Coordinates of C-alpha atoms in Angstrom, one line a residue:
Chain A
M148 CA -27.0 -33.8 -17.8
I149 CA -28.4 -35.7 -15.3
P150 CA -30.3 -32.5 -12.5
V151 CA -28.6 -33.0 -9.2
R152 CA -31.5 -32.0 -6.9
G153 CA -31.7 -29.3 -5.0
A154 CA -28.8 -28.1 -7.2
R155 CA -29.7 -24.7 -7.0
G156 CA -31.1 -25.0 -3.5
T157 CA -29.6 -22.6 -2.1
Q158 CA -32.0 -19.8 -0.4
D159 CA -34.4 -22.8 -0.8
S160 CA -34.5 -24.8 2.5
G161 CA -38.1 -23.9 2.9
R162 CA -39.1 -26.5 -0.2
D163 CA -37.2 -29.6 1.3
E164 CA -35.8 -29.3 4.4
Y165 CA -34.5 -32.5 4.4
D166 CA -32.2 -31.2 1.5
G167 CA -31.0 -27.7 3.9
L168 CA -29.5 -30.4 6.1
A169 CA -28.2 -32.6 3.6
G170 CA -26.1 -30.0 2.7
Q171 CA -25.0 -28.9 6.0
L172 CA -24.0 -32.1 6.5
A173 CA -21.8 -32.0 3.0
A174 CA -20.4 -28.8 4.1
L175 CA -18.9 -29.9 7.6
Q176 CA -18.0 -33.1 6.5
L177 CA -15.2 -30.8 3.5
A178 CA -14.2 -28.8 6.7
D179 CA -13.5 -31.7 8.9
S180 CA -9.6 -32.0 9.6
A181 CA -9.6 -35.3 8.6
F182 CA -11.2 -34.7 5.5
P183 CA -8.1 -36.0 3.1
S184 CA -7.1 -32.6 1.3
G185 CA -3.3 -32.2 3.1
R186 CA -4.2 -29.2 5.0
Y187 CA -2.5 -30.8 8.0
T188 CA 1.0 -29.6 6.4
L189 CA -0.1 -25.8 5.7
S190 CA 0.3 -23.6 8.6
H191 CA -0.2 -20.0 6.9
G192 CA 3.1 -18.2 8.0
L193 CA 2.8 -19.2 10.9
E194 CA 5.4 -21.2 12.5
A195 CA 7.6 -18.6 10.2
L196 CA 6.2 -15.6 12.2
A197 CA 7.0 -17.8 15.6
Q198 CA 9.9 -19.0 13.4
S199 CA 11.1 -14.5 13.4
G200 CA 10.6 -13.8 16.8
W201 CA 7.5 -11.4 16.1
L202 CA 5.4 -14.2 19.0
D203 CA 8.0 -13.7 21.7
G204 CA 7.5 -12.3 24.6
P205 CA 4.0 -11.1 26.9
D206 CA 0.7 -10.6 25.2
L207 CA 0.7 -14.9 23.6
W208 CA -3.5 -14.9 23.1
T209 CA -3.4 -11.1 21.7
K210 CA -0.8 -11.4 18.9
L211 CA -2.2 -14.5 18.1
L212 CA -6.2 -13.4 17.9
D213 CA -5.3 -10.4 15.9
V214 CA -3.1 -12.3 13.3
L215 CA -6.2 -14.7 13.1
E216 CA -8.5 -12.7 12.3
G217 CA -6.3 -10.5 10.3
Y218 CA -5.4 -13.3 8.1
L219 CA -9.1 -14.3 7.1
R220 CA -9.7 -10.8 7.7
F221 CA -8.2 -9.6 5.1
G222 CA -6.6 -12.6 3.7
V223 CA -8.6 -15.1 3.4
A224 CA -12.3 -13.5 3.2
T225 CA -11.6 -11.3 0.5
S226 CA -9.6 -13.3 -1.8
D227 CA -10.8 -17.0 -1.1
G228 CA -13.7 -16.3 0.2
V229 CA -15.2 -14.1 -2.9
A230 CA -13.5 -17.1 -5.2
L231 CA -14.9 -20.2 -3.5
A232 CA -18.5 -17.3 -3.8
C233 CA -17.6 -16.3 -7.4
A234 CA -17.4 -20.9 -8.1
H235 CA -20.8 -21.7 -5.8
R236 CA -22.7 -19.1 -8.1
A237 CA -21.5 -20.1 -11.2
T238 CA -22.8 -23.6 -11.2
G239 CA -25.8 -23.3 -9.5
R240 CA -26.4 -20.9 -12.1
G241 CA -26.0 -24.5 -14.5
P242 CA -23.1 -24.8 -14.0
D243 CA -21.4 -22.5 -15.8
V244 CA -17.2 -23.2 -16.5
S245 CA -15.8 -20.5 -18.0
S246 CA -17.0 -18.5 -14.9
I247 CA -15.7 -20.7 -12.4
V248 CA -12.0 -20.7 -14.5
E249 CA -12.6 -17.3 -14.2
A250 CA -12.6 -17.0 -10.5
D251 CA -9.6 -20.3 -10.6
R252 CA -7.5 -17.4 -12.6
R253 CA -7.7 -14.8 -10.6
L254 CA -8.2 -16.6 -7.4
H255 CA -4.4 -17.4 -8.7
A256 CA -3.2 -14.7 -9.6
A257 CA -3.8 -12.6 -6.7
K258 CA -1.8 -15.2 -4.9
L259 CA 1.2 -13.5 -4.4
S260 CA 3.8 -15.5 -2.8
R261 CA 4.4 -19.1 -4.8
E262 CA 4.2 -20.7 -1.7
A263 CA 0.9 -19.1 -0.9
R264 CA 0.1 -20.3 -4.2
E265 CA 1.2 -24.6 -4.3
A266 CA -0.8 -24.8 -0.9
S267 CA -4.3 -24.1 -2.8
T268 CA -3.1 -25.5 -5.9
R269 CA -2.3 -28.5 -4.1
T270 CA -4.6 -29.4 -1.6
G271 CA -7.6 -28.5 -4.5
R272 CA -6.6 -31.3 -6.5
A273 CA -6.2 -33.0 -4.1
L274 CA -10.2 -32.1 -2.8
L275 CA -10.3 -32.9 -6.6
R276 CA -9.9 -36.6 -6.2
T277 CA -11.3 -37.8 -3.1
A278 CA -14.7 -35.6 -4.2
E279 CA -14.8 -37.3 -7.7
S280 CA -15.2 -40.4 -5.9
A281 CA -17.0 -39.7 -2.7
F282 CA -19.5 -37.4 -4.1
P283 CA -19.6 -37.7 -8.0
N284 CA -21.9 -35.6 -9.3
P285 CA -22.1 -34.2 -13.4
H286 CA -21.6 -30.5 -12.0
L287 CA -18.3 -31.0 -11.4
A288 CA -16.6 -33.0 -14.0
E289 CA -16.7 -30.7 -16.7
Y290 CA -14.6 -28.2 -14.9
A291 CA -12.4 -31.1 -13.2
D292 CA -11.5 -32.8 -16.7
R293 CA -9.9 -28.8 -17.2
V294 CA -8.0 -29.0 -13.6
L295 CA -6.1 -31.9 -14.2
A296 CA -5.6 -31.0 -18.3
G297 CA -3.8 -28.3 -16.9
R298 CA -5.7 -25.6 -18.6
T299 CA -6.6 -24.2 -14.9
P300 CA -5.0 -23.9 -11.2
G301 CA -8.2 -25.6 -9.2
N302 CA -7.6 -23.9 -6.5
H303 CA -9.0 -25.4 -3.0
A304 CA -10.8 -22.8 -2.7
V305 CA -12.7 -23.2 -6.5
V306 CA -13.0 -26.6 -6.6
L307 CA -14.5 -26.3 -2.7
G308 CA -17.0 -23.6 -3.8
V309 CA -19.0 -26.2 -7.2
L310 CA -18.8 -28.8 -4.9
T311 CA -20.5 -27.0 -1.4
A312 CA -23.2 -26.1 -4.8
S313 CA -24.0 -28.7 -6.4
L314 CA -24.5 -29.9 -2.8
S315 CA -27.0 -27.7 -2.2
V316 CA -24.9 -26.2 1.0
P317 CA -25.9 -22.5 0.3
R318 CA -23.6 -20.1 -0.1
L319 CA -23.1 -18.2 2.5
F320 CA -22.9 -21.2 4.7
A321 CA -20.1 -22.6 2.4
V322 CA -17.6 -19.8 2.6
A323 CA -18.1 -19.4 7.0
S324 CA -17.2 -22.6 7.0
E325 CA -14.6 -23.1 4.9
L326 CA -13.6 -20.0 7.1
H327 CA -13.9 -22.2 10.0
A328 CA -12.1 -24.8 8.3
L329 CA -8.7 -23.0 7.7
A330 CA -8.9 -21.2 11.4
A331 CA -9.4 -25.0 13.1
G332 CA -6.3 -25.6 10.6
W333 CA -4.4 -23.6 11.6
V334 CA -4.9 -22.8 16.0
S335 CA -4.5 -27.0 15.5
A336 CA -0.8 -25.8 13.3
A337 CA -0.9 -24.2 16.7
T338 CA -0.5 -26.4 19.5
R339 CA 2.0 -28.6 16.8
L340 CA 4.2 -25.4 17.1
A341 CA 3.5 -25.8 21.2
L342 CA 3.0 -21.8 21.1
I343 CA -0.8 -22.8 22.6
D344 CA -2.1 -26.2 24.1
H345 CA -5.5 -27.7 22.6
R346 CA -7.9 -25.7 24.8
A347 CA -6.8 -22.7 24.2
A348 CA -7.2 -23.5 21.1
Q349 CA -10.6 -24.5 20.4
A350 CA -10.8 -21.2 23.3
L351 CA -9.1 -19.3 20.2
L352 CA -11.2 -20.9 17.2
H353 CA -14.6 -19.9 19.0
E354 CA -13.1 -17.0 19.6
V355 CA -12.4 -15.7 15.7
H356 CA -16.3 -17.1 15.4
P357 CA -17.9 -13.9 15.1
A358 CA -15.3 -12.0 12.9
I359 CA -15.7 -15.3 10.7
A360 CA -19.4 -14.5 10.2
R361 CA -19.0 -11.4 9.2
A362 CA -16.8 -11.5 7.3
S363 CA -18.4 -14.1 5.0
R364 CA -21.7 -12.2 5.3
D365 CA -19.2 -9.1 3.6
V366 CA -18.3 -11.5 1.5
A367 CA -20.4 -14.1 -0.2
E368 CA -21.8 -11.8 -3.3
R369 CA -19.2 -10.3 -3.8
S370 CA -18.3 -10.5 -7.3
V371 CA -14.6 -11.9 -9.6
T372 CA -13.0 -8.3 -10.0
E373 CA -12.9 -8.3 -6.1
I374 CA -10.3 -11.3 -5.5
G375 CA -7.5 -9.9 -3.7
G376 CA -6.3 -9.1 -0.5
C377 CA -4.1 -6.9 1.5
T378 CA -2.2 -9.0 3.8
P379 CA 1.4 -7.2 3.3
H380 CA 3.3 -9.0 7.4
L381 CA 2.0 -12.7 6.4
D382 CA 3.2 -12.1 2.6
V383 CA 6.8 -11.4 3.7
M384 CA 6.4 -14.7 6.5
S385 CA 5.2 -16.8 4.0
M386 CA 7.7 -15.2 1.3
Q387 CA 10.9 -15.6 4.4
H388 CA 9.1 -19.6 4.7
E389 CA 10.1 -20.3 1.5
E390 CA 13.8 -20.5 2.1
A391 CA 13.9 -21.6 5.6
E392 CA 15.5 -24.4 6.2
L393 CA 14.7 -25.9 8.8
R394 CA 10.4 -26.6 8.5
L395 CA 7.2 -28.2 9.7
F396 CA 4.7 -27.3 7.4
A397 CA 4.4 -27.0 4.1
S398 CA 3.4 -23.1 4.7
Chain B
M933 CA -3.8 5.9 -27.2
I934 CA -2.9 9.9 -28.0
A935 CA -3.9 10.3 -31.4
G936 CA -6.9 8.2 -31.0
V937 CA -7.8 10.5 -27.5
E938 CA -9.7 13.1 -28.1
S939 CA -10.2 16.3 -26.8
A940 CA -13.5 16.4 -25.3
G941 CA -13.1 12.4 -24.9
R942 CA -10.7 13.3 -22.0
F943 CA -13.3 15.5 -20.6
A944 CA -16.0 12.4 -20.3
P945 CA -15.8 11.9 -16.7
G946 CA -16.0 8.2 -17.9
H947 CA -12.5 8.8 -18.9
Y948 CA -10.7 9.7 -16.0
T949 CA -12.7 8.1 -13.5
P950 CA -11.4 4.5 -13.2
D951 CA -14.4 2.3 -13.5
N952 CA -15.7 -1.1 -11.9
L953 CA -15.4 0.6 -8.6
P954 CA -15.1 -1.6 -5.5
A955 CA -19.1 -0.5 -3.2
E956 CA -17.0 0.3 -0.1
V957 CA -15.0 2.4 -2.2
S958 CA -18.2 4.4 -4.8
A959 CA -19.7 5.2 -1.5
M960 CA -17.4 7.9 -1.2
A961 CA -17.4 9.3 -4.3
G962 CA -20.5 11.5 -3.6
G963 CA -18.6 14.7 -5.4
L964 CA -18.2 18.4 -3.3
R965 CA -20.9 20.3 -1.3
C966 CA -18.6 24.1 -2.0
G967 CA -15.8 25.1 -3.9
L968 CA -14.9 23.6 -6.8
D969 CA -16.5 19.5 -7.8
V970 CA -15.3 16.9 -9.8
G971 CA -14.1 17.4 -12.8
A972 CA -13.8 21.5 -12.4
A973 CA -11.2 22.8 -13.7
G974 CA -7.7 22.2 -11.7
K975 CA -9.2 19.0 -10.4
V976 CA -8.5 16.6 -13.3
G977 CA -5.2 16.2 -13.9
L978 CA -4.1 14.2 -17.0
L979 CA -0.6 12.9 -17.9
E980 CA -0.2 11.4 -22.0
L981 CA 3.5 10.4 -22.8
S982 CA 4.8 8.0 -25.4
L983 CA 8.0 7.3 -25.7
A984 CA 10.3 5.4 -28.1
R985 CA 13.0 4.5 -29.9
S986 CA 15.1 7.3 -32.2
G987 CA 17.6 6.4 -33.5
P988 CA 20.1 6.1 -30.0
A989 CA 18.2 6.9 -27.2
T990 CA 14.6 7.0 -26.5
R991 CA 12.4 9.8 -27.4
V992 CA 9.6 11.3 -26.6
V993 CA 7.1 11.2 -29.6
A994 CA 3.9 12.8 -28.8
Q995 CA 2.7 14.1 -25.5
Y996 CA -0.1 15.3 -23.6
Q997 CA -0.8 17.5 -19.9
R998 CA -3.6 19.3 -18.1
A999 CA -3.5 20.9 -14.8
P1000 CA -2.3 20.2 -11.8
L1001 CA 0.1 17.4 -14.0
Y1002 CA 3.0 18.4 -15.7
L1003 CA 6.2 16.9 -16.9
Y1004 CA 9.5 19.0 -17.7
R1005 CA 11.6 17.6 -20.1
P1006 CA 12.8 14.2 -19.5
I1007 CA 16.7 14.1 -18.4
Y1008 CA 19.0 11.3 -19.5
V1009 CA 21.6 11.0 -16.0
D1010 CA 22.2 6.7 -16.1
P1011 CA 26.0 7.3 -17.4
A1012 CA 25.2 3.6 -18.0
R1013 CA 21.8 4.0 -19.9
P1014 CA 23.0 6.8 -22.3
D1015 CA 20.1 6.6 -24.6
M1016 CA 17.5 5.9 -21.2
P1017 CA 15.4 9.4 -20.6
F1018 CA 14.4 9.7 -16.7
V1019 CA 10.7 11.0 -16.6
Y1020 CA 10.0 13.1 -13.4
V1021 CA 5.7 13.5 -13.1
Q1022 CA 4.5 16.3 -11.3
Q1023 CA 1.8 17.7 -9.8
S1024 CA 1.4 21.3 -8.9
G1025 CA -0.4 21.9 -5.7
D1026 CA 1.6 20.8 -2.8
G1027 CA -0.5 17.1 -2.8
L1028 CA -4.0 15.8 -4.5
V1029 CA -7.3 16.5 -2.4
Q1030 CA -10.5 15.6 -2.4
G1031 CA -12.9 15.6 -5.3
D1032 CA -9.6 15.4 -7.3
R1033 CA -9.2 13.5 -10.5
Y1034 CA -5.8 11.9 -12.4
R1035 CA -4.9 9.6 -14.8
I1036 CA -1.3 8.5 -16.3
D1037 CA -0.6 7.4 -19.4
I1038 CA 2.5 5.5 -20.3
T1039 CA 3.7 4.2 -23.9
C1040 CA 7.0 3.2 -23.8
A1041 CA 7.3 1.7 -28.0
S1042 CA 8.5 -1.4 -28.8
G1043 CA 12.7 -1.6 -27.9
A1044 CA 12.6 1.6 -26.2
A1045 CA 13.7 2.4 -22.2
A1046 CA 13.0 4.9 -20.1
H1047 CA 12.1 5.4 -16.2
I1048 CA 9.0 7.0 -14.6
T1049 CA 9.2 8.8 -11.7
T1050 CA 8.2 11.6 -9.3
Q1051 CA 9.8 14.5 -8.2
A1052 CA 8.2 15.0 -4.2
P1053 CA 6.7 12.4 -2.5
T1054 CA 2.7 12.4 -3.1
K1055 CA 1.0 14.0 0.4
V1056 CA -3.3 12.7 0.3
F1057 CA -4.9 15.8 2.3
A1058 CA -7.8 14.6 4.5
A1059 CA -10.6 14.9 2.2
R1060 CA -14.6 15.8 4.2
S1061 CA -16.2 14.5 0.7
D1062 CA -15.7 12.5 -1.9
L1063 CA -12.3 11.2 -2.2
V1064 CA -9.5 11.5 -5.0
T1065 CA -8.8 8.4 -7.4
Q1066 CA -5.6 8.2 -10.0
M1067 CA -5.5 5.4 -12.9
V1068 CA -1.9 4.6 -14.3
N1069 CA -1.9 2.8 -17.4
L1070 CA 1.7 1.7 -18.1
H1071 CA 1.9 0.3 -22.2
A1072 CA 5.4 -1.5 -22.2
G1073 CA 6.3 -3.0 -25.9
A1074 CA 8.0 -5.9 -27.2
G1075 CA 11.6 -6.1 -25.6
A1076 CA 11.2 -2.7 -24.1
F1077 CA 13.2 -1.8 -21.0
L1078 CA 10.2 0.1 -18.6
E1079 CA 10.8 1.6 -14.7
Y1080 CA 8.1 2.8 -12.7
L1081 CA 9.3 3.9 -9.3
P1082 CA 7.5 6.9 -8.0
D1083 CA 8.1 8.5 -4.8
P1084 CA 6.2 7.1 -1.4
M1085 CA 3.0 8.1 -1.1
I1086 CA 2.2 9.7 2.1
P1087 CA -1.6 10.0 2.9
C1088 CA -2.2 12.0 5.7
R1089 CA -5.4 12.0 9.1
G1090 CA -8.5 11.8 7.6
S1091 CA -7.8 11.1 4.0
R1092 CA -8.9 8.8 1.0
L1093 CA -7.5 7.7 -2.8
F1094 CA -8.2 5.1 -4.5
Q1095 CA -5.6 4.3 -7.5
R1096 CA -5.6 1.5 -9.8
L1097 CA -2.0 0.9 -11.7
R1098 CA -2.6 -1.1 -14.9
I1099 CA 0.6 -2.3 -17.3
T1100 CA 0.1 -4.2 -19.7
A1101 CA 3.4 -6.0 -21.4
E1102 CA 4.4 -7.6 -24.1
S1103 CA 5.7 -11.4 -22.8
T1104 CA 9.8 -9.8 -23.7
A1105 CA 9.4 -6.2 -22.4
T1106 CA 10.8 -6.0 -19.0
I1107 CA 9.6 -3.9 -16.0
I1108 CA 10.7 -2.8 -12.6
F1109 CA 7.1 -1.1 -11.2
G1110 CA 7.0 -0.8 -6.8
E1111 CA 5.7 1.6 -3.8
T1112 CA 6.3 2.9 -0.9
L1113 CA 3.2 3.7 1.1
M1114 CA 4.4 6.2 4.1
P1115 CA 2.0 6.0 7.8
G1116 CA 1.4 9.4 7.1
R1117 CA 2.8 13.3 7.7
V1118 CA 5.5 11.2 10.8
A1119 CA 6.5 14.9 11.9
H1120 CA 2.7 15.7 12.7
G1121 CA 2.8 12.4 14.8
E1122 CA 0.6 10.7 12.0
S1123 CA 0.9 7.0 12.0
H1124 CA -2.1 4.9 9.6
V1125 CA -4.7 8.1 10.9
Y1126 CA -6.5 8.2 7.2
D1127 CA -9.4 6.6 6.7
T1128 CA -8.7 5.2 3.0
Y1129 CA -5.4 3.7 1.2
W1130 CA -6.5 1.3 -1.2
A1131 CA -4.6 1.0 -4.0
E1132 CA -5.0 -2.0 -6.9
T1133 CA -2.1 -3.3 -9.6
A1134 CA -2.6 -5.6 -12.1
V1135 CA -0.2 -6.6 -15.1
L1136 CA -1.1 -8.0 -17.8
R1137 CA -0.8 -9.4 -22.0
P1138 CA -2.0 -7.4 -24.2
D1139 CA -4.5 -10.1 -25.0
E1140 CA -5.6 -8.9 -21.9
T1141 CA -5.1 -12.2 -19.7
L1142 CA -4.3 -11.5 -16.2
L1143 CA -0.8 -11.8 -15.3
F1144 CA -0.9 -11.3 -11.2
T1145 CA -3.1 -8.5 -9.3
D1146 CA -1.7 -6.9 -5.8
R1147 CA -3.6 -4.5 -3.8
L1148 CA -3.6 -2.4 -0.4
R1149 CA -6.4 -1.6 1.1
L1150 CA -6.2 0.0 3.9
R1151 CA -9.4 1.2 5.8
P1152 CA -7.5 2.1 9.4
L1153 CA -10.1 4.1 11.0
L1154 CA -12.4 1.3 10.5
E1155 CA -10.3 -1.8 10.5
G1156 CA -7.2 -1.2 12.4
V1157 CA -3.9 -2.0 11.0
G1158 CA -3.2 -5.5 11.7
S1159 CA -2.3 -6.9 8.1
L1160 CA 0.5 -4.6 8.8
G1161 CA 1.7 -6.9 12.2
G1162 CA 2.9 -3.8 13.4
Y1163 CA 5.3 -2.1 10.9
D1164 CA 5.1 1.9 10.3
V1165 CA 5.7 1.2 6.4
I1166 CA 5.2 -1.0 3.5
A1167 CA 7.0 -0.6 -0.1
S1168 CA 6.6 -3.0 -3.1
L1169 CA 9.0 -4.2 -5.5
Y1170 CA 7.0 -6.0 -8.8
L1171 CA 10.3 -7.6 -11.5
V1172 CA 7.9 -8.6 -14.2
T1173 CA 10.6 -10.5 -16.8
A1174 CA 11.6 -13.3 -19.4
V1175 CA 15.2 -12.7 -19.6
V1176 CA 15.8 -13.8 -15.8
D1177 CA 14.3 -17.3 -15.0
P1178 CA 12.0 -16.3 -12.1
A1179 CA 13.4 -19.1 -9.6
A1180 CA 16.8 -18.0 -10.3
L1181 CA 16.6 -14.4 -10.1
V1182 CA 15.1 -14.9 -6.5
S1183 CA 17.6 -16.7 -5.3
E1184 CA 20.0 -13.9 -7.0
L1185 CA 18.3 -11.2 -4.7
R1186 CA 18.4 -13.4 -2.1
A1187 CA 22.1 -13.6 -2.4
R1188 CA 22.7 -9.5 -3.2
D1189 CA 20.7 -8.9 -0.2
V1190 CA 21.7 -7.7 3.2
E1191 CA 20.4 -8.0 7.1
R1192 CA 18.7 -5.0 7.8
P1193 CA 17.6 -3.9 11.8
D1194 CA 14.7 -2.6 11.8
V1195 CA 13.8 -3.6 7.9
M1196 CA 11.9 -7.3 6.7
V1197 CA 12.2 -8.4 3.0
G1198 CA 11.2 -11.0 1.4
F1199 CA 10.9 -11.9 -1.9
T1200 CA 9.0 -14.8 -4.4
E1201 CA 8.4 -15.6 -8.2
L1202 CA 5.1 -14.1 -9.5
P1203 CA 2.1 -15.6 -11.1
N1204 CA 2.3 -17.3 -14.0
G1205 CA 5.8 -16.8 -14.3
C1206 CA 6.2 -14.0 -15.6
G1207 CA 9.1 -12.0 -12.8
V1208 CA 9.6 -11.3 -8.8
A1209 CA 7.8 -9.4 -5.7
V1210 CA 10.0 -8.5 -3.2
R1211 CA 8.0 -7.4 0.2
V1212 CA 9.3 -4.6 2.0
L1213 CA 8.3 -4.0 5.8
A1214 CA 10.2 -0.8 8.7
R1215 CA 9.9 0.5 11.1
T1216 CA 10.8 3.8 9.8
S1217 CA 10.5 6.0 6.6
A1218 CA 14.0 6.3 5.8
T1219 CA 15.1 2.8 6.2
A1220 CA 12.6 1.8 4.0
R1221 CA 13.4 4.2 1.0
H1222 CA 17.6 2.8 1.9
A1223 CA 16.0 -1.4 1.3
M1224 CA 13.9 0.4 -1.7
R1225 CA 17.6 2.1 -3.4
E1226 CA 19.6 -1.4 -2.9
L1227 CA 16.3 -3.6 -4.2
W1228 CA 16.6 -1.7 -7.2
N1229 CA 19.7 -1.6 -7.6
A1230 CA 20.0 -5.3 -6.9
A1231 CA 17.5 -6.4 -9.9
R1232 CA 18.7 -3.8 -12.0
L1233 CA 22.4 -5.6 -11.3
T1234 CA 21.1 -8.5 -11.4
L1235 CA 18.7 -7.8 -15.1
M1236 CA 21.0 -6.2 -16.9
G1237 CA 24.3 -5.9 -14.6
L1238 CA 24.1 -2.0 -14.6
P1239 CA 23.8 -0.5 -11.2
A1240 CA 20.7 1.9 -10.7
P1241 CA 21.6 5.7 -11.0
D1242 CA 22.0 8.7 -8.7
L1243 CA 18.2 10.1 -9.1
R1244 CA 19.9 13.3 -8.8
K1245 CA 16.4 14.1 -5.7
G1246 CA 17.2 16.6 -2.8

């Protein structure tokens, strides 16, 4: 196997500062809303929340902030964030495909609603296809084969964990940038649902950055058995969205 | 299970304490500074129950219990399923107290059918030190029908609970189970003022393949209860079955469901095609319990063509 430059390089950016910078640029590329993984089709329960009338009335800003922050802290960080960190750790070591698959299956088993699972695996496979041509690297190949053979789900967070580790993105930064990318998609969905304008959306995104930083630190070292979220209200929203007749988004 | 546990093994802390505790939870398990310490008599409740088909009905074939957990002779209350014992697990105190450790192991053998419930809601009292842990291990054999529907949990102000429910199911077993979390003692004005309520659920095949996992992890004093969306009561009902296709089961349950004021219900297919989950959010305890009763009834009608019986509780 060809050693990939800086494949283990998570904390040792001092060894070659350009390695570290290249890794951060890769993270920016992967978090870009123009990256073709199909995430612009997701509202993460926001569309159903708007349809349910829960956002009606005063204090829309506060409600949106609470929902987004709760989703990131109790939903995404502790499930997708931990799975990403586990996949990243397992890749840095070698890659250890059975540990990557374990994180993938665990994350799948922890996504209670069908819609959430489908959103995660559809975007995960799209990311994998782009990665195979845009960032060819030997660390991804074996896991990618298992995803394509249907032997492991191929969740977006797990694909991203493998990919960021092999591109020398430090683990903590990989988790934080994924949470940021999800939050950016979420506020973008809020504008397309005509809940807020573009300026308010950017203000909202900025407002949740401290929560993203705290949550990323909290989950970056957690282990595979800790994968799981607790967002009962958004779970019900996601389940009701599955049966909605009129909808703009796939989640 | 029952034959395999030596009496000394039952009293080893590793037997009645969940392993792999999350760091936040193990940080709480520091023992008690006064009174009966963790592991003392009266502080470790054990219940082991083996149910198997015997002639036309399912019977208890082995049982071990240690106070404060106990149970009375099962009763056969379902006129449509006279073969099915209804087992009421009881706790001899007013509720669960700091330093308590509980472990329940119930096996429903191949072809057997049983319903496990409690006599009344379970209160968890305030903890000044340590916490309460409860392990519930259920095993459903080939073709077994098992229901596990305990009454709601009521976490009081300042209480700490860690619970791990682990269900092992053969692929042909059918299991209906669920849980309800009240906001506290409503009459005392308590609404999510406990310290920690952490309940993990995992359903596995006998070869340890994980089918799905779910958890309620609420630490309102530290983290708020934003994830409840302002609702007071949360309940979940899970149907693990291969009898009806999950997509068809979701459609059927949705079709049977009715609009209820102050209650939100969502239905979805569980991971790995193993069944259906129903999530309920409600504004009051009464509406939550009523919804759960109706959903249980709908689940039974869909899976067996039989209604839910009256459980003869208060």
